[in-house]
PDB file of C-alpha atoms and ligand atoms in Angstrom:
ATOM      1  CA  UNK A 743      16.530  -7.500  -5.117  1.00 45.00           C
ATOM      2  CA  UNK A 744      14.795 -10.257  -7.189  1.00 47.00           C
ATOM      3  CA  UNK A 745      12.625  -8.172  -9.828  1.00 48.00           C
ATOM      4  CA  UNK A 746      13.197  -8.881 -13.174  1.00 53.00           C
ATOM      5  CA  UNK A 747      14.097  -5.953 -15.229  1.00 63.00           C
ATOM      6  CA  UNK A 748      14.958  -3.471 -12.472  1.00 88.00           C
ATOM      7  CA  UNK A 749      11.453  -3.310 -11.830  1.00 96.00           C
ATOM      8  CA  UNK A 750       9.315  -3.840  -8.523  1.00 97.00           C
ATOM      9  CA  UNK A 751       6.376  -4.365 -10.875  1.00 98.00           C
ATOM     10  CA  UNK A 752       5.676  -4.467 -14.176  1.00 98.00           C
ATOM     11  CA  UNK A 753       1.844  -4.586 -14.919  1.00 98.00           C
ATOM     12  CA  UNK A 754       0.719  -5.166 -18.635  1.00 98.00           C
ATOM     13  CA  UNK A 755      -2.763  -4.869 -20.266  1.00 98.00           C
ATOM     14  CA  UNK A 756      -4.295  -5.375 -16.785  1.00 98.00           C
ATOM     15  CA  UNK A 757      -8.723  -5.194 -17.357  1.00 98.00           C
ATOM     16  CA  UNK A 758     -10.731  -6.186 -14.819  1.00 98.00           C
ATOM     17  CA  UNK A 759     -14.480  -6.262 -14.968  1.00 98.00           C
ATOM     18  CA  UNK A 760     -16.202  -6.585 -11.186  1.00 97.00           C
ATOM     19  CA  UNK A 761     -19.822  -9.158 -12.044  1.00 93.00           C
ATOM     20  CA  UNK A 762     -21.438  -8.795  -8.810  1.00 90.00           C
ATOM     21  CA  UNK A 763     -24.627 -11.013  -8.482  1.00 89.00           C
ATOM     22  CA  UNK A 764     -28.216  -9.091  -9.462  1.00 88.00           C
ATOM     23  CA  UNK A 765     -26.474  -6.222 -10.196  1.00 89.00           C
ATOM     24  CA  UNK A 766     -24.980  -5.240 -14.027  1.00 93.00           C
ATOM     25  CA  UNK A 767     -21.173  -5.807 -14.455  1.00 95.00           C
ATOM     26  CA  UNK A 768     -18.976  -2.590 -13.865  1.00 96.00           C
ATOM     27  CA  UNK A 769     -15.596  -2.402 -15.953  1.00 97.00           C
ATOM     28  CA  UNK A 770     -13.308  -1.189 -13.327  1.00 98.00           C
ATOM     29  CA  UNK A 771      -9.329  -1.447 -15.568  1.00 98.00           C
ATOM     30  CA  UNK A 772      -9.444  -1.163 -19.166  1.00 98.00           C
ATOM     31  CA  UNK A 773      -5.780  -2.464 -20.394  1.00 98.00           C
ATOM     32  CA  UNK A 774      -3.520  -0.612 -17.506  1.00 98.00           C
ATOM     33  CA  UNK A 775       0.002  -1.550 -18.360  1.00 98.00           C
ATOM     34  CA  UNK A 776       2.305   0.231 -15.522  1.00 98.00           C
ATOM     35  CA  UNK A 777       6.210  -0.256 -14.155  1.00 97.00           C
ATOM     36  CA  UNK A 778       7.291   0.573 -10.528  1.00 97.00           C
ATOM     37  CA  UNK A 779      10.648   0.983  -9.573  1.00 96.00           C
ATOM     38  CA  UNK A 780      12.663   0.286  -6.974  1.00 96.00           C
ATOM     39  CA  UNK A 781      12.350   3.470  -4.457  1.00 95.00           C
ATOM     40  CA  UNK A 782       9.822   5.382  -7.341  1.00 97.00           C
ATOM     41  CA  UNK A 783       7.091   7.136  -5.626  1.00 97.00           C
ATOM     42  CA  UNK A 784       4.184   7.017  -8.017  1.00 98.00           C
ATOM     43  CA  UNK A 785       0.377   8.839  -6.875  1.00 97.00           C
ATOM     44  CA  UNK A 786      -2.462   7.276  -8.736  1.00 98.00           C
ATOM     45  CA  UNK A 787      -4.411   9.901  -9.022  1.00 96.00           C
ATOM     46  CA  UNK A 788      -8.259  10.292 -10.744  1.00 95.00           C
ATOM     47  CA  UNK A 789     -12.180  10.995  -9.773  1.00 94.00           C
ATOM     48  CA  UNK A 790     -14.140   8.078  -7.590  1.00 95.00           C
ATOM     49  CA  UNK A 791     -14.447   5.044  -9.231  1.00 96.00           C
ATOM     50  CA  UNK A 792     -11.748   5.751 -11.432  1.00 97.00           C
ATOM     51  CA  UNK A 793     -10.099   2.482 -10.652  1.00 97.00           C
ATOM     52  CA  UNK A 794      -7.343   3.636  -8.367  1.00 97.00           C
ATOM     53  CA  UNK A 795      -8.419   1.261  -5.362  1.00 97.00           C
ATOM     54  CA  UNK A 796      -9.451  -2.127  -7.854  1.00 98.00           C
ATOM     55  CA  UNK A 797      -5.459  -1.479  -8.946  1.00 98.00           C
ATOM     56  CA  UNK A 798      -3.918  -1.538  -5.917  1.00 98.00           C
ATOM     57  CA  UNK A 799      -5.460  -4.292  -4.944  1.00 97.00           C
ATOM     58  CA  UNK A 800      -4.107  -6.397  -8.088  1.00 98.00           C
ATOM     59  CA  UNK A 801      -1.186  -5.225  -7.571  1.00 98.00           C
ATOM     60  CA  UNK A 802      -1.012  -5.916  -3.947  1.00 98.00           C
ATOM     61  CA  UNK A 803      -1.945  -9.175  -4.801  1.00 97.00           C
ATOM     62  CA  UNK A 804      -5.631  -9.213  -3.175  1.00 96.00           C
ATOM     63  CA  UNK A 805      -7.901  -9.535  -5.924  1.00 96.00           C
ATOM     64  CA  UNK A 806      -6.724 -10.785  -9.364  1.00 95.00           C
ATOM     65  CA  UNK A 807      -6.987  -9.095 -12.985  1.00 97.00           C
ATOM     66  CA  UNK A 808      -9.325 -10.362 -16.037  1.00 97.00           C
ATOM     67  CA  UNK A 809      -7.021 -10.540 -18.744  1.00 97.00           C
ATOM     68  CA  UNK A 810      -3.192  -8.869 -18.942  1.00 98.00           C
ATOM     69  CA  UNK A 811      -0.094  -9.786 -16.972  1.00 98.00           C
ATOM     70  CA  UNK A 812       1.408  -8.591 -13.542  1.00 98.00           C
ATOM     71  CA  UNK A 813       4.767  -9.622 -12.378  1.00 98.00           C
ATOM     72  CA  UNK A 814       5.512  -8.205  -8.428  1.00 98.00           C
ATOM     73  CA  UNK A 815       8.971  -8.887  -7.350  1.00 97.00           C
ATOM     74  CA  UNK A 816       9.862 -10.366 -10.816  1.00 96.00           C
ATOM     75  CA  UNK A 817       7.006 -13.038 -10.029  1.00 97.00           C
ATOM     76  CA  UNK A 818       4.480 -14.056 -12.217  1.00 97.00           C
ATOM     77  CA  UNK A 819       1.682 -13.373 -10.173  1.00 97.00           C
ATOM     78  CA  UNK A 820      -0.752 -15.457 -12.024  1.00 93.00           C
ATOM     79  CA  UNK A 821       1.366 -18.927 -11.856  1.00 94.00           C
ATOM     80  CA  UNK A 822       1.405 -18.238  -7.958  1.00 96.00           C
ATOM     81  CA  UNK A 823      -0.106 -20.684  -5.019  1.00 96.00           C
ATOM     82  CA  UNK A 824      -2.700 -18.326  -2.191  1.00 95.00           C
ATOM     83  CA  UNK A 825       0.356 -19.501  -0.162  1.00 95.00           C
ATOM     84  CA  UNK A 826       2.984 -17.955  -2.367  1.00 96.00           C
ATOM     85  CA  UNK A 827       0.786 -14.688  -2.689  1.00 97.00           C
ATOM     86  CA  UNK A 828       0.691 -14.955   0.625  1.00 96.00           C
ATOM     87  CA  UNK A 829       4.516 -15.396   0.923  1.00 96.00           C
ATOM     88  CA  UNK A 830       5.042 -12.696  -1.651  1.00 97.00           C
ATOM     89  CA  UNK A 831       3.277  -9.945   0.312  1.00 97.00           C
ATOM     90  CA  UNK A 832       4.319 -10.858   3.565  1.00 96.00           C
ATOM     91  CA  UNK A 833       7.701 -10.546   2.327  1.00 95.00           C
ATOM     92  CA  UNK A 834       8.196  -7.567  -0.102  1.00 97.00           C
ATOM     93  CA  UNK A 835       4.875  -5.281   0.313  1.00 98.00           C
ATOM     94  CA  UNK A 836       3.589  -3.212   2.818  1.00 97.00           C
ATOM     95  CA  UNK A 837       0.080  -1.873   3.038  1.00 97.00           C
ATOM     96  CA  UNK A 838      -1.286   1.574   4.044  1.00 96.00           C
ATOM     97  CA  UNK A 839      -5.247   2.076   3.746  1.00 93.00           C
ATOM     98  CA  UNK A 840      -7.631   4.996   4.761  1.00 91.00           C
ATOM     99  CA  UNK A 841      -9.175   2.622   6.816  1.00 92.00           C
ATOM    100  CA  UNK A 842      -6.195   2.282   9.692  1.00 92.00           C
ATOM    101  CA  UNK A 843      -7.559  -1.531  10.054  1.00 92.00           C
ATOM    102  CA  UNK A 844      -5.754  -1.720  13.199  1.00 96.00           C
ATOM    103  CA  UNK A 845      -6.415  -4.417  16.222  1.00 97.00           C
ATOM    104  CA  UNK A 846      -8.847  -2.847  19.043  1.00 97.00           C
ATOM    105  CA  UNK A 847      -7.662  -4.806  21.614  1.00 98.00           C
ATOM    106  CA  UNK A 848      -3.956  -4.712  20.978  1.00 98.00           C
ATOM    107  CA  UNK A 849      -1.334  -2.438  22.025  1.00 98.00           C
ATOM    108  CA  UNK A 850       0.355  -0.047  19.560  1.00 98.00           C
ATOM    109  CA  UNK A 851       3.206  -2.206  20.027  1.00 98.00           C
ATOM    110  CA  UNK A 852       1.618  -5.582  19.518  1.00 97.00           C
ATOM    111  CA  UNK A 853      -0.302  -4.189  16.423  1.00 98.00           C
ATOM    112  CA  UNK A 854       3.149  -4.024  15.109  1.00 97.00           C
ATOM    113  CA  UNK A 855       3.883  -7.467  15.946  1.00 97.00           C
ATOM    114  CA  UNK A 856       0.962  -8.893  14.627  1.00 96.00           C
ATOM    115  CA  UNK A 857       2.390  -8.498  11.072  1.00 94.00           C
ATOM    116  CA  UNK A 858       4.278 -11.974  12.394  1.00 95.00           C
ATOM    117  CA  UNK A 859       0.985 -13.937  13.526  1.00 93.00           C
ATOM    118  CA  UNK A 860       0.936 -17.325  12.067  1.00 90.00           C
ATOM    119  CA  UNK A 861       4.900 -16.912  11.155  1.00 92.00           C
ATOM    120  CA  UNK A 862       8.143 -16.977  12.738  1.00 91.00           C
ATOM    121  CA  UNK A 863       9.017 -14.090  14.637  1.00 93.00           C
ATOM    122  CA  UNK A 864      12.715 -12.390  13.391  1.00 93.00           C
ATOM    123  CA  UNK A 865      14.961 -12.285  16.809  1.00 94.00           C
ATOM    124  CA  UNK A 866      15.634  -8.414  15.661  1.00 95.00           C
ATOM    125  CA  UNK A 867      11.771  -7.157  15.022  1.00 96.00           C
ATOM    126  CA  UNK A 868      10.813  -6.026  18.632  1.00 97.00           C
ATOM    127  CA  UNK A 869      13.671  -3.914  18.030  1.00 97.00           C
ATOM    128  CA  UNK A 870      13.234  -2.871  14.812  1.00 97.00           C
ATOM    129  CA  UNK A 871       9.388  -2.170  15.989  1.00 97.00           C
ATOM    130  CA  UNK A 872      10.693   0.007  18.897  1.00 97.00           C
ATOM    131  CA  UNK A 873      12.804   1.652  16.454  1.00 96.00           C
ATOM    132  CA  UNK A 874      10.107   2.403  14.008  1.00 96.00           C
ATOM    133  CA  UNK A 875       7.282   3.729  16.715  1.00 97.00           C
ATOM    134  CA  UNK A 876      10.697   6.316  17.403  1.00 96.00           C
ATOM    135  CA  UNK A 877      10.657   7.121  13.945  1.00 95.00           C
ATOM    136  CA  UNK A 878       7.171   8.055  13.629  1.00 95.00           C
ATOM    137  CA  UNK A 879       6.980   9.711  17.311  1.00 95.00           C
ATOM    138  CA  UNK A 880       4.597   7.180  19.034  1.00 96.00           C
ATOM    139  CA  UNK A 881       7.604   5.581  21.086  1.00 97.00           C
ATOM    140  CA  UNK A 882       5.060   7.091  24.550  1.00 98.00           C
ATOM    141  CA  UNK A 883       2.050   5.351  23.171  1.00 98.00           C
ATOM    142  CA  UNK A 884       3.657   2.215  22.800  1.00 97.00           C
ATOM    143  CA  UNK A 885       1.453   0.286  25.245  1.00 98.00           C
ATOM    144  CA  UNK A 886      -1.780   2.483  24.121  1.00 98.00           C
ATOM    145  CA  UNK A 887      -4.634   0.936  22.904  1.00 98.00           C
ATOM    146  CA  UNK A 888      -5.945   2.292  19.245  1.00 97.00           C
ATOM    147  CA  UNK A 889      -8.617   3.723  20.250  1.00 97.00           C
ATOM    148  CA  UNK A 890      -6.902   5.934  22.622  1.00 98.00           C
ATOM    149  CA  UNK A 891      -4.701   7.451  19.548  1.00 97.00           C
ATOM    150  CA  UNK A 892      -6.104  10.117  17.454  1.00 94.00           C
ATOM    151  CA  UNK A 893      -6.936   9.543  13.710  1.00 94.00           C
ATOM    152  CA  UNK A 894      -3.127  10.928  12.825  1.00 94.00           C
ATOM    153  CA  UNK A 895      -1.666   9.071  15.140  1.00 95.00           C
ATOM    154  CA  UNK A 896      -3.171   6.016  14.474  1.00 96.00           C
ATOM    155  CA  UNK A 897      -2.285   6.317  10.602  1.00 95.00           C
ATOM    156  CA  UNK A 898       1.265   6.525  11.793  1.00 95.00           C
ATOM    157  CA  UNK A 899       1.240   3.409  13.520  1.00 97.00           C
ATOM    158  CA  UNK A 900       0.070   2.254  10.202  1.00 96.00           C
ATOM    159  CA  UNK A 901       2.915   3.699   8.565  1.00 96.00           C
ATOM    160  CA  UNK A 902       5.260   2.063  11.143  1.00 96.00           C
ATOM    161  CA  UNK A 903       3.471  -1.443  10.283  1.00 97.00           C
ATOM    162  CA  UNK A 904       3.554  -0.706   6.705  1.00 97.00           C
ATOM    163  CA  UNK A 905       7.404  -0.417   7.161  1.00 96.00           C
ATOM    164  CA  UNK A 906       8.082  -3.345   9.426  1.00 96.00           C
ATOM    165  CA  UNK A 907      10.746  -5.650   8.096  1.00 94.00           C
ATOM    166  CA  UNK A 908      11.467  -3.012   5.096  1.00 94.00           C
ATOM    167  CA  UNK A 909       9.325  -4.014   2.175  1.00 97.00           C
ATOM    168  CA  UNK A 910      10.410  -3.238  -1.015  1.00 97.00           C
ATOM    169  CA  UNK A 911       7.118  -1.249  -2.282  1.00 98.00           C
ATOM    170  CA  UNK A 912       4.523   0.109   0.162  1.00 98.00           C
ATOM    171  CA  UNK A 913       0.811   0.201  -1.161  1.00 98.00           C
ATOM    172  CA  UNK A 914      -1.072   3.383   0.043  1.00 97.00           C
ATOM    173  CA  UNK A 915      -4.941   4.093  -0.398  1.00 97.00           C
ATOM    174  CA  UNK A 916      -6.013   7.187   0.594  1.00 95.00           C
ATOM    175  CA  UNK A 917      -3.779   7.200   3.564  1.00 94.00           C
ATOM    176  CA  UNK A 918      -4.576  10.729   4.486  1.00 93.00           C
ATOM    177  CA  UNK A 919      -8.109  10.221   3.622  1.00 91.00           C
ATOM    178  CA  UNK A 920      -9.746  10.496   6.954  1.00 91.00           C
ATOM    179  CA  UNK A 921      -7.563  13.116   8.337  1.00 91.00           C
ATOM    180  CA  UNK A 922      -7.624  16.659   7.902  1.00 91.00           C
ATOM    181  CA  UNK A 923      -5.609  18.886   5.648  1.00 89.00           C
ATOM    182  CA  UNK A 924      -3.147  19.908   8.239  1.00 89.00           C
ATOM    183  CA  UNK A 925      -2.492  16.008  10.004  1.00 90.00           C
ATOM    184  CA  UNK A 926      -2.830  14.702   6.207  1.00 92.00           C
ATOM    185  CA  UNK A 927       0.275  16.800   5.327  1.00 92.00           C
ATOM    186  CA  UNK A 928       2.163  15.632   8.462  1.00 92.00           C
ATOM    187  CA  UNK A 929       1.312  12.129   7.890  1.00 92.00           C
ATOM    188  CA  UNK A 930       1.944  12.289   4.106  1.00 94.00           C
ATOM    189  CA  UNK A 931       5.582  13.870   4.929  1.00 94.00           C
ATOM    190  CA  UNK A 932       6.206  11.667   7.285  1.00 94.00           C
ATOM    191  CA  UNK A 933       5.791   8.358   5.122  1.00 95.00           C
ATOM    192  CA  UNK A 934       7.762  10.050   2.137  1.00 96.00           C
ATOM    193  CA  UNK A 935      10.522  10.472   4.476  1.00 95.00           C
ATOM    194  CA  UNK A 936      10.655   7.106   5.985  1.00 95.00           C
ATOM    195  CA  UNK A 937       9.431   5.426   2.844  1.00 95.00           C
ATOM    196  CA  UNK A 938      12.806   7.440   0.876  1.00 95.00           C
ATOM    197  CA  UNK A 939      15.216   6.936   3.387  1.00 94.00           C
ATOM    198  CA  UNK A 940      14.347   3.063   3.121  1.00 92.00           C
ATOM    199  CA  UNK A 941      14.689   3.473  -0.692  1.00 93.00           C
ATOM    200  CA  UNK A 942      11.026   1.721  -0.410  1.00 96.00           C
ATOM    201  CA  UNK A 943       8.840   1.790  -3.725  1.00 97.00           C
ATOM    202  CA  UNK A 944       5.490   3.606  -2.987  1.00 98.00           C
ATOM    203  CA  UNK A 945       2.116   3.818  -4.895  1.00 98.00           C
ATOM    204  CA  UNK A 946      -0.415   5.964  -3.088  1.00 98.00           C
ATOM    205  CA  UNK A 947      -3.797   6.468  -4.619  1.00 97.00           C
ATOM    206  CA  UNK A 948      -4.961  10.017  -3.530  1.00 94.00           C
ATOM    207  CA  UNK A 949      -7.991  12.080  -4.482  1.00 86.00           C
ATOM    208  CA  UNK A 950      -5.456  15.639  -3.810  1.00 84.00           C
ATOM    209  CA  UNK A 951      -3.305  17.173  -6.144  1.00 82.00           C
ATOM    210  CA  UNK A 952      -1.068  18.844  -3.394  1.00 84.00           C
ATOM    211  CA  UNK A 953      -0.463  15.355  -2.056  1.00 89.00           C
ATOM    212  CA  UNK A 954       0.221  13.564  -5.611  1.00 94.00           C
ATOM    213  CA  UNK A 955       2.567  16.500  -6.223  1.00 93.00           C
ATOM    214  CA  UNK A 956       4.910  15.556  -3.738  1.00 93.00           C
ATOM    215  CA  UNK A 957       5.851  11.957  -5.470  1.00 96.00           C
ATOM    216  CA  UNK A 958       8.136  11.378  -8.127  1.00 96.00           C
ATOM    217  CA  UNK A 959       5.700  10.843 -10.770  1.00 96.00           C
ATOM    218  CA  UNK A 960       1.381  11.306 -11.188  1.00 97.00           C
ATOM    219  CA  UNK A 961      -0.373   8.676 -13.215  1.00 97.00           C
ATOM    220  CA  UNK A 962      -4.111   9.704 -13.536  1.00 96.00           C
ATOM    221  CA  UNK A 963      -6.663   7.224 -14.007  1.00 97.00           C
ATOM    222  CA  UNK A 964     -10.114   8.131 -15.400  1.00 97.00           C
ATOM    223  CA  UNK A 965     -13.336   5.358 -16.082  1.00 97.00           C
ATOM    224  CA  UNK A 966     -10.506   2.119 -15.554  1.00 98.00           C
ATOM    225  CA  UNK A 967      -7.532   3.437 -18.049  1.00 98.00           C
ATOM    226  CA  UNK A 968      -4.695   5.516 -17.507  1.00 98.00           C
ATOM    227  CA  UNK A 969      -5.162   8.884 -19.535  1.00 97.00           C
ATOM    228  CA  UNK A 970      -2.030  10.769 -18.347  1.00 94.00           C
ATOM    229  CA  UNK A 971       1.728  10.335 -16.619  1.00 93.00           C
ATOM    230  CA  UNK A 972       3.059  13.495 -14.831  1.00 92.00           C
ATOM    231  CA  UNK A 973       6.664  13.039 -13.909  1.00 92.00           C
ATOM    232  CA  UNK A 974       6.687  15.754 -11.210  1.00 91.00           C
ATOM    233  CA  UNK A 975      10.431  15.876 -10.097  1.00 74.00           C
TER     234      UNK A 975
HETATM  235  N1  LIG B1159     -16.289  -5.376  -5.159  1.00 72.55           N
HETATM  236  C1  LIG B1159     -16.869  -4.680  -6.149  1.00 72.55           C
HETATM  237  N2  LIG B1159     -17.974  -5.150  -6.765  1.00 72.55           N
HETATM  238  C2  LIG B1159     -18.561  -4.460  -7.770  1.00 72.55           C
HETATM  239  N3  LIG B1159     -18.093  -3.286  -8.234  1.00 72.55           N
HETATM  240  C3  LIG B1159     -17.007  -2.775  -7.667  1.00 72.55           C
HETATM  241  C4  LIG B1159     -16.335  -3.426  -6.583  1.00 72.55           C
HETATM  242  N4  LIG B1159     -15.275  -2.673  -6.208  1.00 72.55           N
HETATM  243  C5  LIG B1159     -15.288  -1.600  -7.011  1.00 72.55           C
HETATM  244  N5  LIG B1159     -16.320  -1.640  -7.887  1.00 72.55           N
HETATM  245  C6  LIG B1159     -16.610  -0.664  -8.942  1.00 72.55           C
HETATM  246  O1  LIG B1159     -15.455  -0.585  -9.769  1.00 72.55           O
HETATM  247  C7  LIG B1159     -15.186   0.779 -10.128  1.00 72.55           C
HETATM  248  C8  LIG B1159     -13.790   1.145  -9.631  1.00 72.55           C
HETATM  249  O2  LIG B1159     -13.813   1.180  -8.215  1.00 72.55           O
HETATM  250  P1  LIG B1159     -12.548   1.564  -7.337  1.00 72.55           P
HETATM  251  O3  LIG B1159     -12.909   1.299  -5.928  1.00 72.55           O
HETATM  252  O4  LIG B1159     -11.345   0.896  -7.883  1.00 72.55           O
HETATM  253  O5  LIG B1159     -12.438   3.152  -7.611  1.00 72.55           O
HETATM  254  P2  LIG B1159     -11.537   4.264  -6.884  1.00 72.55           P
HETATM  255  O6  LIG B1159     -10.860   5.026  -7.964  1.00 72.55           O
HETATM  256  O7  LIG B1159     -10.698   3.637  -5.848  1.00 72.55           O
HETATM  257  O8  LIG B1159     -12.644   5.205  -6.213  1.00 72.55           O
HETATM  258  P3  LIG B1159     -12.546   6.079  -4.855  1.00 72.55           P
HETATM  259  O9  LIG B1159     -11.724   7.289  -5.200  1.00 72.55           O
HETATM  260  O10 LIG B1159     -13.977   6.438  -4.568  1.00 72.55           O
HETATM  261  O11 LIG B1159     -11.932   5.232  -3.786  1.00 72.55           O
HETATM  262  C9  LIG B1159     -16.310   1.615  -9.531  1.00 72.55           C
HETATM  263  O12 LIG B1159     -17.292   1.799 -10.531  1.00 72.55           O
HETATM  264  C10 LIG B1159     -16.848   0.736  -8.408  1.00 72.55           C
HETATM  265  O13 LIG B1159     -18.215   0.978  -8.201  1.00 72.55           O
HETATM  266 MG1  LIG B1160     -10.634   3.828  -3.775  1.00 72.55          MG
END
């Protein structure tokens, strides 16, 4: 563990203003200052356009802020090389998104692998890959193609991705989003469990209270800032 402070990441005074061309500018984070820690489960939770999805993204290190600071992994993100981002998130972040953003004409299995393309392969992670598809009960679909999975089970192969070579904090947008209430539940208790029992940091933006509930701690967003912090157990 590398992060400064005891904290995965400490965010401070993050604003962000999106200037597309033609069109007027939107303020999407208005001074966010937020700390993750190591294993905290934290929902971002707030209406659409709230800011929930233009935060993870900073944070995950795919779209930068205006103004404020972000250290991830005790890094100061803004001093970083697109390699080192690159570096940083292939090492210590794992990402979840409604979206499943899987590989059409890969297997289940090799969708897992992918998260080595362009990098050296660990001797352990066809194992470890195995291992997770067992965790999240897709071991028999292995060698299926996405598009034969359904919607739940192709968010757990996400979940199994997300997990590969145990990040330290796994980014979640909407992850239940295109499921229904029932499969969201199952998928939702399925990546606390995994996500816990890796003593992985998670921050899940989520448009349900039911499913915000069941992390350590709420922080609502509304227009860019954060307005409140539930610590929920
Ligand atoms: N690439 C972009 N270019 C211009 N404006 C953007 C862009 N991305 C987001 N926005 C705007 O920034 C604001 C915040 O958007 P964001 O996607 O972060 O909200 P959100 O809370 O994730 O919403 P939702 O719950 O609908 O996913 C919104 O007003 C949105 O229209
Ligand atoms: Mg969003």
């Amino acid at each position: 563990m590398d992060a400064s402070e005891g904290f995965l990441v400490q965010a401070e005074n993050l604003s962000k203003t999106y200037r597309p061309r033609d069109v007027s500018p939107t303020v999407a984070l208005r001074d966010v200052s937020l700390g993750i820690r190591p294993g905290e489960s934290i929902a971002l939770v707030g209406p659409s356009g709230c800011g929930k999805s233009t935060l993870l993204s900073i944070i995950g290190t795919l779209d930068h802020a205006d103004t404020g600071h972000l250290q991830v992994m005790g890094l100061d993100v803004q001093h970083l090389s697109r390699t080192q981002m690159a570096d940083l998130r292939f090492r210590h972040l794992g990402f979840i998104f409604q979206q499943y953003h899987l590989f059409p004409g890969l297997t289940v299995l090799e969708n897992l692998l992918a998260k080595f393309i362009g990098r050296p392969r660990p001797k352990h992670a066809r194992a470890e890959a195995e291992n997770l598809l067992n965790e999240v009960g897709l071991s028999h679909k292995r060698n299926s193609l996405p598009k034969e999975l359904s919607g739940g089970e192709q968010q757990r192969v996400c979940i199994a991705r997300a997990l590969l070579s145990s990040p330290a904090l796994i980014l979640a947008d909407e992850p239940t989003g295109n499921l229904d209430s029932e499969n969201g539940a199952v998928v939702l208790d399925l990546m606390l469990r995994l996500v816990k029992g890796r003593q992985a940091g998670l921050l899940m933006a989520t448009h349900e209270k039911a499913m915000a509930d069941s992390l350590d701690r709420s922080v609502e967003m509304r227009d860019g800032a954060i307005v409140g912090n539930i610590q929920n157990i």
